Amino acid sequence: MSTSKILTAVITAAALALPATAAFAGKPKESKQCGGAPCEGEIDIELEILKACELLVGKDIKLAETSYTGSSSFQVTTNTPYTLNLSTLNAGTSADTFVKHATTTDKVFTKITTSKGGVNYPIGSTPVAGMSVDNFAVTVAPKTAVSATQRAGIYKDTLFIKVAY
């Protein structure tokens, strides 16, 4: 008998000598003795998909001198309902937003409008259905006309966008 046939016979004999439970990676879920009758069993299958979120933020908004209005956008992609939290650097979660002069306390009150599909999402927290790609538009404009005597300089604020679930 050749060496390979002997080796095959030894491996086959060893495999047949192993108890049936050695074929399982862990402890079997259940053991049933059927005694000749049909045996039935089950193996549960589970898939867990973790919550995920992607936030793509558009360009910065520069309020052009010709109209003092500007716009941008952002996109939220989630696989779960979420809460959209909007706030600003200068006013927090207050709807009384403003841009502030870089070196003085002068301000220009602004209106920030965030919308999706014709629905406005105010500064603060708002529940969103999610489970989709949500495209939001953001527009900013002064609440009242900018006076011809408004102090010259750069005025700034920041819109913070937070997605929570």
Coordinates of C-alpha atoms in Angstrom, one line a residue:
M1 CA 0.0 0.0 0.0
S2 CA 1.4 3.4 -0.9
T3 CA 2.1 6.1 1.7
S4 CA -0.7 8.4 0.4
K5 CA -3.3 5.6 0.6
I6 CA -2.2 4.8 4.2
L7 CA -2.4 8.5 5.1
T8 CA -5.8 8.8 3.6
A9 CA -7.0 5.7 5.4
V10 CA -5.7 7.0 8.8
I11 CA -7.3 10.5 8.3
T12 CA -10.6 8.9 7.3
A13 CA -10.6 6.6 10.3
A14 CA -9.8 9.4 12.6
A15 CA -12.6 11.6 11.2
L16 CA -15.1 8.7 11.7
A17 CA -14.0 8.3 15.3
L18 CA -14.8 11.9 16.2
P19 CA -18.1 12.5 18.1
A20 CA -20.8 14.2 16.0
T21 CA -20.6 17.4 18.1
A22 CA -17.0 18.0 16.9
A23 CA -18.5 19.2 13.6
F24 CA -20.0 22.2 15.4
A25 CA -17.9 25.4 16.0
G26 CA -19.7 25.8 19.4
K27 CA -22.3 24.2 21.5
P28 CA -25.3 23.0 19.4
K29 CA -28.5 25.0 19.9
E30 CA -30.4 21.8 20.7
S31 CA -30.1 18.1 20.6
K32 CA -33.0 15.8 19.6
Q33 CA -33.2 12.0 19.7
C34 CA -35.6 10.9 17.0
G35 CA -35.7 7.2 17.4
G36 CA -36.4 6.6 13.7
A37 CA -39.1 9.3 13.4
P38 CA -38.4 12.4 11.3
C39 CA -36.2 14.9 13.2
E40 CA -36.6 18.7 12.8
G41 CA -34.5 21.6 14.1
E42 CA -33.8 25.2 13.3
I43 CA -30.9 27.7 13.1
D44 CA -31.8 31.3 13.6
I45 CA -30.2 33.9 11.3
E46 CA -29.7 37.4 12.4
L47 CA -28.4 40.5 10.6
E48 CA -27.7 43.7 12.5
I49 CA -27.4 46.9 10.5
L50 CA -25.9 49.7 12.6
K51 CA -27.3 53.2 12.5
A52 CA -25.4 55.4 10.0
C53 CA -25.3 59.0 9.0
E54 CA -23.6 61.0 6.4
L55 CA -23.6 64.8 6.5
L56 CA -22.4 66.7 3.4
V57 CA -22.2 70.5 4.0
G58 CA -22.3 73.0 1.1
K59 CA -20.4 76.2 0.6
D60 CA -20.1 79.0 3.1
I61 CA -22.6 81.8 2.7
K62 CA -21.4 85.3 1.8
L63 CA -24.1 87.9 2.0
A64 CA -23.3 89.9 -1.1
E65 CA -23.6 93.7 -0.9
T66 CA -26.0 93.9 -3.8
S67 CA -28.8 92.1 -1.9
Y68 CA -27.3 91.1 1.4
T69 CA -28.8 87.6 0.9
G70 CA -27.1 84.3 0.4
S71 CA -27.7 80.6 0.2
S72 CA -26.2 77.2 0.6
S73 CA -27.3 73.6 1.3
F74 CA -26.5 70.5 3.1
Q75 CA -27.5 66.8 2.7
V76 CA -28.2 64.2 5.4
T77 CA -28.3 60.5 4.5
T78 CA -29.5 58.2 7.3
N79 CA -30.9 54.8 7.7
T80 CA -33.0 55.7 10.8
P81 CA -35.3 58.6 11.9
Y82 CA -33.3 61.5 13.5
T83 CA -33.4 64.9 15.1
L84 CA -32.0 67.8 13.2
N85 CA -30.5 70.3 15.6
L86 CA -29.8 73.7 14.2
S87 CA -28.0 76.5 16.2
T88 CA -25.8 79.5 15.5
L89 CA -22.6 80.7 17.1
N90 CA -24.0 84.1 18.0
A91 CA -27.6 83.3 19.1
G92 CA -27.4 79.6 20.1
T93 CA -30.9 78.1 19.6
S94 CA -32.7 81.4 19.6
A95 CA -34.5 82.4 16.4
D96 CA -33.1 85.9 16.9
T97 CA -30.0 85.2 14.8
F98 CA -27.5 87.9 13.8
V99 CA -24.1 88.5 12.2
K100 CA -21.7 90.3 14.5
H101 CA -19.1 92.9 13.6
A102 CA -15.6 91.4 13.9
T103 CA -14.2 94.1 16.3
T104 CA -17.2 95.9 17.8
T105 CA -20.5 94.9 19.3
D106 CA -22.5 96.0 16.2
K107 CA -24.8 93.4 14.8
V108 CA -27.2 93.0 11.9
F109 CA -30.2 90.7 12.8
T110 CA -30.7 87.9 10.2
K111 CA -33.3 85.4 9.3
I112 CA -32.0 81.9 8.5
T113 CA -34.4 79.7 6.7
T114 CA -33.7 76.0 6.4
S115 CA -36.1 74.0 4.3
K116 CA -36.6 70.6 2.6
G117 CA -39.4 69.9 0.2
G118 CA -41.3 73.1 1.1
V119 CA -41.1 72.4 4.8
N120 CA -39.2 74.9 7.0
Y121 CA -37.0 73.6 9.8
P122 CA -36.5 76.3 12.4
I123 CA -33.4 77.0 14.6
G124 CA -33.7 74.4 17.4
S125 CA -34.5 70.7 17.3
T126 CA -36.9 69.1 14.8
P127 CA -37.6 65.4 14.3
V128 CA -37.1 64.1 10.7
A129 CA -38.3 60.9 9.3
G130 CA -34.9 60.0 7.8
M131 CA -34.3 56.7 6.1
S132 CA -33.5 58.6 2.9
V133 CA -31.3 61.2 1.4
D134 CA -32.5 64.6 2.7
N135 CA -31.5 67.7 0.8
F136 CA -31.8 70.9 2.8
A137 CA -31.6 74.5 1.4
V138 CA -30.4 77.3 3.6
T139 CA -31.0 81.0 2.9
V140 CA -29.9 83.9 5.0
A141 CA -31.1 87.5 4.7
P142 CA -31.2 90.6 7.0
K143 CA -34.5 90.9 9.0
T144 CA -34.6 94.6 8.0
A145 CA -32.9 96.6 5.3
V146 CA -29.3 97.3 6.1
S147 CA -29.0 101.1 6.9
A148 CA -26.7 103.3 4.8
T149 CA -25.0 104.2 8.1
Q150 CA -24.4 100.7 9.3
R151 CA -20.8 100.4 10.5
A152 CA -18.4 99.2 7.8
G153 CA -16.6 95.9 8.3
I154 CA -17.0 92.2 8.3
Y155 CA -19.9 90.6 10.2
K156 CA -19.9 86.9 10.9
D157 CA -22.0 84.1 12.3
T158 CA -21.9 80.3 12.0
L159 CA -24.8 77.8 11.4
F160 CA -24.2 74.6 13.3
I161 CA -25.9 71.4 12.0
K162 CA -26.1 68.4 14.2
V163 CA -27.9 65.1 13.4
A164 CA -28.8 63.0 16.4
Y165 CA -30.7 59.7 16.8

